[in-house]
CSV table of C-alpha atoms in Angstrom, one decimal:
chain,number,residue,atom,x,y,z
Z,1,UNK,CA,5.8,-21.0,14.1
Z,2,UNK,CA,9.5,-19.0,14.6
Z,3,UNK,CA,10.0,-15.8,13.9
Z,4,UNK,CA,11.6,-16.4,10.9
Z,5,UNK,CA,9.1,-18.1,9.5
Z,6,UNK,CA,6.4,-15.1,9.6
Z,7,UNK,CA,5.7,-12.7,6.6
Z,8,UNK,CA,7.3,-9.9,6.1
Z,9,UNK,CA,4.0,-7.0,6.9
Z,10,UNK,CA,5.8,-4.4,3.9
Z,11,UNK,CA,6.0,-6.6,1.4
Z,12,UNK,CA,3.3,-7.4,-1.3
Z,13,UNK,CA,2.5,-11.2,-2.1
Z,14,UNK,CA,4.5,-11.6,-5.5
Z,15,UNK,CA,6.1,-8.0,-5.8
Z,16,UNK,CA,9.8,-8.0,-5.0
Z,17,UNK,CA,10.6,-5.7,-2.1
Z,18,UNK,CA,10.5,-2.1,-2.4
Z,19,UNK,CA,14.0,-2.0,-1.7
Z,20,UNK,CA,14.9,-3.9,-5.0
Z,21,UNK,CA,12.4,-1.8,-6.9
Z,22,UNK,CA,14.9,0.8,-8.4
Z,23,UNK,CA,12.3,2.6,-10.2
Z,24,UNK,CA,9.1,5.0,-8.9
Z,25,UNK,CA,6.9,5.1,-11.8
Z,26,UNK,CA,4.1,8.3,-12.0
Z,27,UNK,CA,5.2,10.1,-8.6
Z,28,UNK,CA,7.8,12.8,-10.3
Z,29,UNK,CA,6.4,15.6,-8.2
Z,30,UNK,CA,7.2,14.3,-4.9
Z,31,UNK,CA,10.5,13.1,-5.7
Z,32,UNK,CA,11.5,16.8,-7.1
Z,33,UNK,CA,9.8,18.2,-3.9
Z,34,UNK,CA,12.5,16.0,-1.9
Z,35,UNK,CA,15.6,16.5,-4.0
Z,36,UNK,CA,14.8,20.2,-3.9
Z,37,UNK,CA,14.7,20.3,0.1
Z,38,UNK,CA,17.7,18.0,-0.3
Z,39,UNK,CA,19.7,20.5,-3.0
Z,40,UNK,CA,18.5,23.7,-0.7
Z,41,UNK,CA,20.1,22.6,2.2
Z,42,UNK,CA,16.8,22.1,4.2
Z,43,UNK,CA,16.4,18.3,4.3
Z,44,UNK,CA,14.1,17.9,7.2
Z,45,UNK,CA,14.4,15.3,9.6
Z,46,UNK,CA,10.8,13.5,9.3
Z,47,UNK,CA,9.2,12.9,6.6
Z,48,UNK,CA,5.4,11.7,5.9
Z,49,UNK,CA,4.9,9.7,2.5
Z,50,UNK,CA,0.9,9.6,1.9
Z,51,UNK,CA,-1.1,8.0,-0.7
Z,52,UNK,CA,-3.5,5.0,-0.9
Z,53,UNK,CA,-2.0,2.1,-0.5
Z,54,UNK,CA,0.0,0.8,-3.2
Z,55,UNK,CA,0.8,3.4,-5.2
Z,56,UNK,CA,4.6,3.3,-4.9
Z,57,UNK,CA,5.4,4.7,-1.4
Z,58,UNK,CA,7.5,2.5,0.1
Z,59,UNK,CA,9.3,2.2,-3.2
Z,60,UNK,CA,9.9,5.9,-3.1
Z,61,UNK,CA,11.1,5.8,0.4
Z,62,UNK,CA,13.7,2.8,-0.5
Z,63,UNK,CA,14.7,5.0,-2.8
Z,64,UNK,CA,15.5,8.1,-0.9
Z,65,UNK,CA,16.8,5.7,1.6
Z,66,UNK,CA,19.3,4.5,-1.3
Z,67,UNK,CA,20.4,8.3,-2.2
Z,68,UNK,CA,21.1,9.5,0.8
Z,69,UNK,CA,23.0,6.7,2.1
Z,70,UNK,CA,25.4,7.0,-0.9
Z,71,UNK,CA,25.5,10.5,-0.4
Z,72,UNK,CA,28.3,11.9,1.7
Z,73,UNK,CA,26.9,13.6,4.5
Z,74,UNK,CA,28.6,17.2,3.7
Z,75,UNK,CA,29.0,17.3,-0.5
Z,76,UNK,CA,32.2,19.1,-1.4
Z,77,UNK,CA,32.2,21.6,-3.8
Z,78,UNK,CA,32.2,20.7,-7.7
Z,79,UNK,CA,34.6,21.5,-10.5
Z,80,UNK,CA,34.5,25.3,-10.3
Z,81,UNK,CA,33.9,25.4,-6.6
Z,82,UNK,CA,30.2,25.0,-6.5
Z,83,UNK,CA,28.6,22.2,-4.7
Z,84,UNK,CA,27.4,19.5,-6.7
Z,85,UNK,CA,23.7,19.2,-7.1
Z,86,UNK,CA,22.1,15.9,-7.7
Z,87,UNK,CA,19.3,16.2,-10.4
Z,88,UNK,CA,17.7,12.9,-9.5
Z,89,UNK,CA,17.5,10.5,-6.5
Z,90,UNK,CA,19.3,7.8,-8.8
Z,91,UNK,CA,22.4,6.8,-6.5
Z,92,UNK,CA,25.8,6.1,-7.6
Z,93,UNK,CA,26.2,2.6,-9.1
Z,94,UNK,CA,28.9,1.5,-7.9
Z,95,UNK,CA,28.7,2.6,-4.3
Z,96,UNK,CA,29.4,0.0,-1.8
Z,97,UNK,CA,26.2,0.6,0.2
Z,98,UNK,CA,24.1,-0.5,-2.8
Z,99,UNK,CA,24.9,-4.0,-1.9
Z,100,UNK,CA,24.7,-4.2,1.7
Z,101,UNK,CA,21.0,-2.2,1.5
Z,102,UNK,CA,20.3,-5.2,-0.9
Z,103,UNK,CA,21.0,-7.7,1.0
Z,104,UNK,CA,19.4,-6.0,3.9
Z,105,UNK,CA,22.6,-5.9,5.8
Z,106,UNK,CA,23.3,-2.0,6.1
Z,107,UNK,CA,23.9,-0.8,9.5
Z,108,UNK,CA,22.6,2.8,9.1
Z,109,UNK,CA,18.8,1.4,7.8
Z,110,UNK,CA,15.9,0.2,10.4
Z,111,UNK,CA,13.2,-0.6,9.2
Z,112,UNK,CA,10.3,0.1,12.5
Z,113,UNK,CA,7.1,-2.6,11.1
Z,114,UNK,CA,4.8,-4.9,12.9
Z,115,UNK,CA,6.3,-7.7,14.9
Z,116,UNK,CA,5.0,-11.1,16.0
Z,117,UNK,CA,2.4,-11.3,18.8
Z,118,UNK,CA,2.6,-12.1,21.9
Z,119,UNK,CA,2.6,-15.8,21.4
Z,120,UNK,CA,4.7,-15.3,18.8
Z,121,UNK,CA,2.2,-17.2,16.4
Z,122,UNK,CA,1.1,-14.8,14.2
Z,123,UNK,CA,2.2,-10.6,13.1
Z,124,UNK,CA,1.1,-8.6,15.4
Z,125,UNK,CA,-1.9,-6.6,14.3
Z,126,UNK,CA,0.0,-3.1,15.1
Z,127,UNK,CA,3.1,-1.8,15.7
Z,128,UNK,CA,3.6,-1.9,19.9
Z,129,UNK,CA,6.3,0.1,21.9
Z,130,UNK,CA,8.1,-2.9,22.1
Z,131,UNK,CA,9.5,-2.4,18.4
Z,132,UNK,CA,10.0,1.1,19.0
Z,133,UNK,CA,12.2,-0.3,21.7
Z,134,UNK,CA,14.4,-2.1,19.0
Z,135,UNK,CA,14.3,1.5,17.3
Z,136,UNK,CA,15.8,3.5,20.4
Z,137,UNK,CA,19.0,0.7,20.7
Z,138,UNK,CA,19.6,1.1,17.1
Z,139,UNK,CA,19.8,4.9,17.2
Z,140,UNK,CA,21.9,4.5,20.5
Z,141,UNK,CA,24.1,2.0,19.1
Z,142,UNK,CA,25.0,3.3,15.5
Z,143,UNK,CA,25.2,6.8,17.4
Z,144,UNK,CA,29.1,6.6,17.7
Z,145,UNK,CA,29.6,5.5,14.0
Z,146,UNK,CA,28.7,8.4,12.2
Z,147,UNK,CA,27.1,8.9,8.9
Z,148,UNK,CA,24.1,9.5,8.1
Z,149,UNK,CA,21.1,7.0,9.5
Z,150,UNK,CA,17.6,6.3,7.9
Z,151,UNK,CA,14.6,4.9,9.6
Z,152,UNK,CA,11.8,3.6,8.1
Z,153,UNK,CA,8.1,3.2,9.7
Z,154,UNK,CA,6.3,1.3,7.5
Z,155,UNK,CA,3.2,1.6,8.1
Z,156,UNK,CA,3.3,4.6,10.6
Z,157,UNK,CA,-0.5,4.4,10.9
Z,158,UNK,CA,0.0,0.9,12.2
Z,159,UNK,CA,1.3,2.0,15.3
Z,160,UNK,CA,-0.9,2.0,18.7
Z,161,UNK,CA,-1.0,4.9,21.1
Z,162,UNK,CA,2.3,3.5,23.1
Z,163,UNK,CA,4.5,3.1,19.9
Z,164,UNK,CA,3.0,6.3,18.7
Z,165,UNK,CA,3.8,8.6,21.5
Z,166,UNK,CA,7.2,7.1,21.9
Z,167,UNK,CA,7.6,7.8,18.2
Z,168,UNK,CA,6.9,11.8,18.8
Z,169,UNK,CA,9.4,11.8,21.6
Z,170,UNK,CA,11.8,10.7,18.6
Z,171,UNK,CA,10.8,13.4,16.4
Z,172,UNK,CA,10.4,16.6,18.8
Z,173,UNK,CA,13.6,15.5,19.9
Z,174,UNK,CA,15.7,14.0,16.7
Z,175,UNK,CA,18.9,12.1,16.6
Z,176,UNK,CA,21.7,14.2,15.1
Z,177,UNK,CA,22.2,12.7,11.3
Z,178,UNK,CA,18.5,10.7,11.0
Z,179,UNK,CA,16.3,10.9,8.6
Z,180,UNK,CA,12.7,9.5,9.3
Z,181,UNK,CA,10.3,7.9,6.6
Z,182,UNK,CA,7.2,7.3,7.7
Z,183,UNK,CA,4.5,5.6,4.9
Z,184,UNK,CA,1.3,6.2,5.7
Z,185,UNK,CA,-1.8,5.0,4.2
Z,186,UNK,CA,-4.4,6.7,6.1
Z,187,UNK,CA,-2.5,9.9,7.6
Z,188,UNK,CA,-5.3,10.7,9.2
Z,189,UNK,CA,-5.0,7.9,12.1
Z,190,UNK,CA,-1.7,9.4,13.2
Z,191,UNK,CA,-1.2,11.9,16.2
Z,192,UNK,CA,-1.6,14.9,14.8
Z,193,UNK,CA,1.6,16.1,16.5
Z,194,UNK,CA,3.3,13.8,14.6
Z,195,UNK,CA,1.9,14.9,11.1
Z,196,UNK,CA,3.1,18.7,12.4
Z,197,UNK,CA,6.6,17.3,12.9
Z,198,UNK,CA,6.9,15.7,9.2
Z,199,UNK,CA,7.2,17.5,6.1
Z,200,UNK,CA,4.3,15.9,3.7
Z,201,UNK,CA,5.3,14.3,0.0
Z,202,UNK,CA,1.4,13.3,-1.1
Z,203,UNK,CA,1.4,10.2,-3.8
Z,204,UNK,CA,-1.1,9.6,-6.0
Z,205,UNK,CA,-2.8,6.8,-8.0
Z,206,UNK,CA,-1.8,6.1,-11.5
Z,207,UNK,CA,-2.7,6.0,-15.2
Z,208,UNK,CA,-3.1,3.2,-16.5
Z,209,UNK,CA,0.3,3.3,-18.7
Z,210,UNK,CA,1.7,3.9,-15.9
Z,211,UNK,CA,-0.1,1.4,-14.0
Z,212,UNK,CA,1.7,-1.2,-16.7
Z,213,UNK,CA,5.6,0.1,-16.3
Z,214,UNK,CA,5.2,0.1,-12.4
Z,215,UNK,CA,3.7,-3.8,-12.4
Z,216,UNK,CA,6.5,-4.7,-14.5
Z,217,UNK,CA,8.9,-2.8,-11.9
Z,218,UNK,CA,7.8,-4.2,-8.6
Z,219,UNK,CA,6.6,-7.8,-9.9
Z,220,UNK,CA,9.1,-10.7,-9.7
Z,221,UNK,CA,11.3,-12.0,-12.3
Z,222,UNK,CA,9.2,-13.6,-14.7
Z,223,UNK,CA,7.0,-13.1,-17.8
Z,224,UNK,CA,4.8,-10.4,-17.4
Z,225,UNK,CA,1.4,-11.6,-17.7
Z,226,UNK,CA,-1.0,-10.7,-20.8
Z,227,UNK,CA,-3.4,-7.8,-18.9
Z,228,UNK,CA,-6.0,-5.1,-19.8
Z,229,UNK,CA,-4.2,-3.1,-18.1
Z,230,UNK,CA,-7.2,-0.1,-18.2
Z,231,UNK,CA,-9.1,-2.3,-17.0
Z,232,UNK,CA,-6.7,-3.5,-14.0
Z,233,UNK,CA,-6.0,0.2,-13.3
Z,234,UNK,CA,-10.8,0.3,-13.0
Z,235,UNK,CA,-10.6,-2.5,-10.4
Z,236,UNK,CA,-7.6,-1.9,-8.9
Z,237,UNK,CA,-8.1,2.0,-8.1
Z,238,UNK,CA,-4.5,3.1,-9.8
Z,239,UNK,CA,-2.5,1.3,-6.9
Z,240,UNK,CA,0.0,-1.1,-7.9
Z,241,UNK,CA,-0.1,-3.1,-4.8
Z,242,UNK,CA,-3.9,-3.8,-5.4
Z,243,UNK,CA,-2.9,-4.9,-9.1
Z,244,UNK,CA,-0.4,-7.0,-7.9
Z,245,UNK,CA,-2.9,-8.8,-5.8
Z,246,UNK,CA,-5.6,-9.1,-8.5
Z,247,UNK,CA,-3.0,-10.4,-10.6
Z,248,UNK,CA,-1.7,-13.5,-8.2
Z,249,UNK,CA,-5.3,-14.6,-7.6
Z,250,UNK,CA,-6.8,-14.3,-10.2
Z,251,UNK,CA,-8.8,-11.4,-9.9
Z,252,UNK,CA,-9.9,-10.1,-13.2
Z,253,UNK,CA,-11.0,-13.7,-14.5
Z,254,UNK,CA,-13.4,-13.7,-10.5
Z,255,UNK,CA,-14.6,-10.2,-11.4
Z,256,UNK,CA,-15.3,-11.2,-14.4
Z,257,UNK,CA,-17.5,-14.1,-13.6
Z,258,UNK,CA,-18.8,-12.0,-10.7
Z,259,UNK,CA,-20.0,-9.8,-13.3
Z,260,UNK,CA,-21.6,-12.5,-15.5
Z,261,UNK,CA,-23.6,-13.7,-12.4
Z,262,UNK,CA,-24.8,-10.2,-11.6
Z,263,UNK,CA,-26.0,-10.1,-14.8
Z,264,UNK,CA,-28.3,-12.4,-14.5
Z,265,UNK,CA,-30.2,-10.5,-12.2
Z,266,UNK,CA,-33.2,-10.1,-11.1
Z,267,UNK,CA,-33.4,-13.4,-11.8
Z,268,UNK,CA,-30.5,-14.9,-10.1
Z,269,UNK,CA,-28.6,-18.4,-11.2
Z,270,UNK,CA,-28.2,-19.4,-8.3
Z,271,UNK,CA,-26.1,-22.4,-9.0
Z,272,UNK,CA,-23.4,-20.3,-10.1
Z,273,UNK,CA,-23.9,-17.9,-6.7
Z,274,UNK,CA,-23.5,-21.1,-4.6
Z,275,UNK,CA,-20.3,-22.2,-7.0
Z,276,UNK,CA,-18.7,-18.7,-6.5
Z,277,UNK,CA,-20.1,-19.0,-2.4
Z,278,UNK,CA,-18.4,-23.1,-2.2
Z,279,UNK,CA,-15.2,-21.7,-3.8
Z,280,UNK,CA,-14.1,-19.7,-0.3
Z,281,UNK,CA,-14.5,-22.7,2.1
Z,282,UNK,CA,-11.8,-24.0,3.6
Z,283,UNK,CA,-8.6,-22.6,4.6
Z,284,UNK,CA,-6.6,-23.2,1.7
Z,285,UNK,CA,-9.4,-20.3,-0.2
Z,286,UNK,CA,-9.2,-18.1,2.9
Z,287,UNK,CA,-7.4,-15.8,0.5
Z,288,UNK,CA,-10.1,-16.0,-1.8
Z,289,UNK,CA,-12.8,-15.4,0.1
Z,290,UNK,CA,-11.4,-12.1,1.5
Z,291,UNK,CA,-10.8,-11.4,-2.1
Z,292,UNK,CA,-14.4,-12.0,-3.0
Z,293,UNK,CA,-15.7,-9.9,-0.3
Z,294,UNK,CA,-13.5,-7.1,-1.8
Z,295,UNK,CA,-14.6,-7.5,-5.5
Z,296,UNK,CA,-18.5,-7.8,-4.3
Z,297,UNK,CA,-17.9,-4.6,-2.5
Z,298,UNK,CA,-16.3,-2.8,-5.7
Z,299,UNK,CA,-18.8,-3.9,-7.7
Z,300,UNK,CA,-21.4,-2.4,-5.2
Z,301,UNK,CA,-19.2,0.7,-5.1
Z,302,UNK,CA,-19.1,0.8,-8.8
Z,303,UNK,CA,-23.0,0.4,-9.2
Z,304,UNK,CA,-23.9,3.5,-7.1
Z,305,UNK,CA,-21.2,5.4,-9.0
Z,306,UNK,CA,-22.8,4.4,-12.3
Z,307,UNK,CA,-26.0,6.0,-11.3
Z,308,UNK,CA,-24.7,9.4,-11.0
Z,309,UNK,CA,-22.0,9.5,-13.4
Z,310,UNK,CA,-23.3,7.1,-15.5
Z,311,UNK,CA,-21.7,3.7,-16.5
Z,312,UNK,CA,-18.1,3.2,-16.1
Z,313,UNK,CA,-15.4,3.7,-18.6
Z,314,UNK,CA,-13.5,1.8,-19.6
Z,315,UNK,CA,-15.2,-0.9,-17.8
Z,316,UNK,CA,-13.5,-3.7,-15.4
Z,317,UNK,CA,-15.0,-6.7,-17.3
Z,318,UNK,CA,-16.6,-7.6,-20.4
Z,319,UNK,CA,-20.1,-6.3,-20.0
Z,320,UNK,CA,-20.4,-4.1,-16.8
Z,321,UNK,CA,-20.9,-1.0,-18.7
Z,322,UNK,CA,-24.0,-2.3,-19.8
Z,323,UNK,CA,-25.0,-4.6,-16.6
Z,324,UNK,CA,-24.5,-1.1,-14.5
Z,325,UNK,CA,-26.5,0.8,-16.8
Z,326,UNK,CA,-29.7,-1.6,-16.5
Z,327,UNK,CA,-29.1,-2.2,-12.7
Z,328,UNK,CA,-28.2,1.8,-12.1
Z,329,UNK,CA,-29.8,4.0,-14.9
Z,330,UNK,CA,-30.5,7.0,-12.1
Z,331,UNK,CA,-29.6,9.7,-9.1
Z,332,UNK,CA,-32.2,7.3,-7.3
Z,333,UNK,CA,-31.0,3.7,-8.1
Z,334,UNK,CA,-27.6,5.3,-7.0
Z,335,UNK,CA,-28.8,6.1,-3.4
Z,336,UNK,CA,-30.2,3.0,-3.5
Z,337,UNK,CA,-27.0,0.7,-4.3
Z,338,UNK,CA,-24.8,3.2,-2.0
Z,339,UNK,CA,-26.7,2.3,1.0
Z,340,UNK,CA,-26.8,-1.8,0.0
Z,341,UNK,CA,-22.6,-0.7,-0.3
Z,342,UNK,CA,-22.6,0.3,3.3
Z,343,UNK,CA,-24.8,-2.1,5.1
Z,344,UNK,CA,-23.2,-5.3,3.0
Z,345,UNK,CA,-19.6,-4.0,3.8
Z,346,UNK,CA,-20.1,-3.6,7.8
Z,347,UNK,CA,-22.0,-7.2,7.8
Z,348,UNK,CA,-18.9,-8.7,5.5
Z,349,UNK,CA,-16.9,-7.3,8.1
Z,350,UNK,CA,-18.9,-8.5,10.6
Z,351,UNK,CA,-18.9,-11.8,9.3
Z,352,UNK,CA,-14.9,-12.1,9.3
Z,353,UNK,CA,-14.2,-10.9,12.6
Z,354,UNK,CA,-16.9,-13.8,14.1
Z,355,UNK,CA,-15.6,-16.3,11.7
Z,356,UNK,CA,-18.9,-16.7,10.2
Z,357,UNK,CA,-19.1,-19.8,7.4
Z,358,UNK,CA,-17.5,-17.8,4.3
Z,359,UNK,CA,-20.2,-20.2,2.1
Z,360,UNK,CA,-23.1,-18.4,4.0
Z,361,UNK,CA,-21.7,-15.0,4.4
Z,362,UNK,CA,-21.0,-15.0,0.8
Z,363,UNK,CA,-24.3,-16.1,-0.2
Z,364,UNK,CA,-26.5,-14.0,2.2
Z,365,UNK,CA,-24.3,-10.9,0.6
Z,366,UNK,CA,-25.2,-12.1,-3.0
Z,367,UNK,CA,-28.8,-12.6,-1.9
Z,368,UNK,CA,-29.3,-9.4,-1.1
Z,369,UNK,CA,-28.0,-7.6,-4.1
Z,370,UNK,CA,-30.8,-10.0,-6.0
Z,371,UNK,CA,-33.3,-8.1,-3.6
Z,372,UNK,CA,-32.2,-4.9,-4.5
Z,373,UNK,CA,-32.0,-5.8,-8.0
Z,374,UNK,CA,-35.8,-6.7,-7.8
C-alpha cells in the first residue's frame, strides 16, 4: 500500500472534510469566547478544542483556521478611525486563500495527524516525533514568508510521549505569528504542561435539532436520508461524527433488530443471535462487527441507566422503552446490568486485540446478557 493510498485519520467515513464544512452548528459559546480573545487583542497562541468526539471540533478549528488566514495580521482602523471588529468567524468570500485552504494547497496551514507505520502498511496508531519533525521544517521554512501561520493537531491526544514533549518545546517556546489548534477528545491523556500552555474552548453534544442541521452540514452531497433524528441523537450521544457512522452502516435498522432480539429474552431466539453473530465474519463485515460490539455495549450502557432513571426517552428503537423497563425495573437490576457493561466491554476488547472469531465473541457476549436476563 503507498502512502497515498491510506485514509486520511481526521476525516469521518462519508462526512466531507471539516475544512469544507463552512458551518459549526450548536457550539455558539466557544466560537464568541475566540472571537472575543481575537477582537481584545489577546489571541493566544495555543489553543485546546475539547469535546467528545464528533461534536464539531475539527469543523470549528477549520473554521478559525479560515478567519484568521483571511484576516490581515494587523487590522487597520475602520471608517471613523476605530479598528474594525469582526462579529463572526465567517471569512471574507472572496478572499484568495479560501481556495487554496480548499484545495489543501495553503502554505501557512499544517495539519500535524497520524502517519503511516513503520512499514508503511497501515496509519500509524499515534502520532510519533517523526511528524512533529515535518512540523519543525514547516515552521522553519514558511518562517521568512510572513503572515500569519496555523497549525493543526488533530488529534493531540494521539500523540506518544516523544511527539508530545517535542510538541511542549513548541508551545513554551512559540513561533512568532502561529497559532496552534489542538482537538482533543480526551484532554485528559495530554501532558498536563501542555493543557497549562493552551487556552480551553469546551464543545459540547447536541440537541437533536441540531443534531439534524449539523448531519446535513458535514455529510456529502447527496439526499439527506429519512432519520429519527431524536432517536439518532439517543444512540449516537449528540456527536455528529457517531451519527454519521450509524448512518453509513446502517446502524439504527442493527439497533433495531438488536433490540427485537433482546426482547426476546429470557428466552433467547437464538437463530437470530447466531444470524446477527454470522453477519460479522469475514473481512469485508470487519466494520460491522466493530459496530456491533459498540451497539451491544450501548444497549448494555442504556439498560443500567434505565434502572435508575427509568426507561429512556425518547427511545433508540421501536420498543426499548418497554424491553428496558421489564429487563431494568430497579436501583438493583441497574447494578446488575452496569457490572455485565464492564466485564462484556473489557472481554470485547479483549477479543479484538487477539483476533478472536468475531462469530464466537459475538455470541459468547449475547449469551451472557441471556444469563443475566434470567
Amino acid at each position: 500500500m503507498s502512502l497515498a493510498d491510506l485514509p486520511d485519520p481526521t476525516l469521518a467515513p462519508g462526512a466531507r472534510h471539516p475544512r469544507d464544512t463552512l458551518r459549526l452548528v450548536g457550539q455558539t459559546r466557544a466560537e464568541e469566547d475566540f472571537l472575543d480573545a481575537f477582537n481584545m487583542g489577546r489571541l493566544h497562541h495555543g489553543w485546546l478544542l475539547t469535546g467528545p468526539r464528533g461534536v464539531g471540533k475539527a469543523t470549528l478549528a477549520w473554521r478559525i483556521t479560515r478567519f484568521l488566514m483571511t484576516r490581515p495580521e494587523d487590522d487597520g482602523p475602520g471608517l471613523f478611525g476605530e479598528p474594525e471588529q469582526p462579529t463572526s468567524l465567517d471569512p471574507d468570500p472572496n478572499h484568495p486563500a479560501l481556495s487554496r485552504i480548499h484545495a489543501g494547497s495553503e502554505p501557512g496551514i499544517f495539519v500535524l495527524k497520524r502517519g503511516a507505520n513503520a512499514t508503511e502498511s497501515a496509519l500509524s496508531q499515534d502520532i510519533r516525533v517523526d511528524e512533529v519533525r515535518k512540523l519543525r521544517s514547516f515552521l522553519h521554512l514558511s518562517a521568512a514568508e510572513g503572515g500569519r501561520r496555523v497549525v493543526i493537531i488533530d488529534a493531540a491526544d494521539e500523540m506518544n510521549t516523544q511527539a508530545a514533549n517535542a510538541v511542549l518545546k513548541l508551545l513554551e517556546e512559540p513561533p512568532p505569528r502561529v497559532t496552534f489548534l489542538l482537538i482533543a477528545h480526551q484532554p485528559a491523556r495530554l501532558l498536563p504542561t501542555i493543557r497549562s500552555r493552551c487556552r480551553e474552548l469546551r464543545l459540547g453534544t447536541l440537541t437533536p435539532d441540531q443534531m439534524e442541521a449539523a448531519i446535513a452540514a458535514a455529510e456529502e452531497e447527496g439526499e439527506p436520508p429519512d432519520l429519527d433524528h431524536h432517536a439518532l441523537a439517543a444512540l449516537s450521544g449528540g456527536s455528529v461524527g457517531a451519527a454519521i457512522r450509524l448512518i453509513n452502516q446502517d446502524g439504527m435498522t442493527t439497533y433495531a433488530k438488536l433490540v427485537d432480539l433482546m426482547g426476546t429474552l429470557p428466552r433467547l431466539d437464538r437463530l437470530g443471535a447466531l444470524a446477527l453473530a454470522e453477519s460479522c465474519v469475514g473481512k469485508a463485515n470487519e466494520n460491522r462487527f466493530i459496530l456491533v460490539l459498540n451497539l451491544i455495549d450501548l444497549f448494555l450502557s442504556r439498560a443500567a441507566r434505565a434502572g435508575v432513571m427509568g426507561p429512556p426517552h425518547p427511545e433508540a428503537a421501536p420498543g426499548e422503552a418497554q424491553l428496558l423497563a421489564r429487563l431494568s425495573p430497579d436501583d438493583q437490576a441497574a447494578m446488575k446490568w452496569a457490572a455485565l457493561h464492564q466485564s462484556m466491554g473489557a472481554r470485547a476488547a479483549h477479543g479484538r486485540a487477539v483476533n478472536l472469531d468475531p462469530a464466537a465473541l459475538v455470541m459468547d457476549i449475547v449469551l451472557e446478557i441471556t444469563a443475566a436476563a434470567s
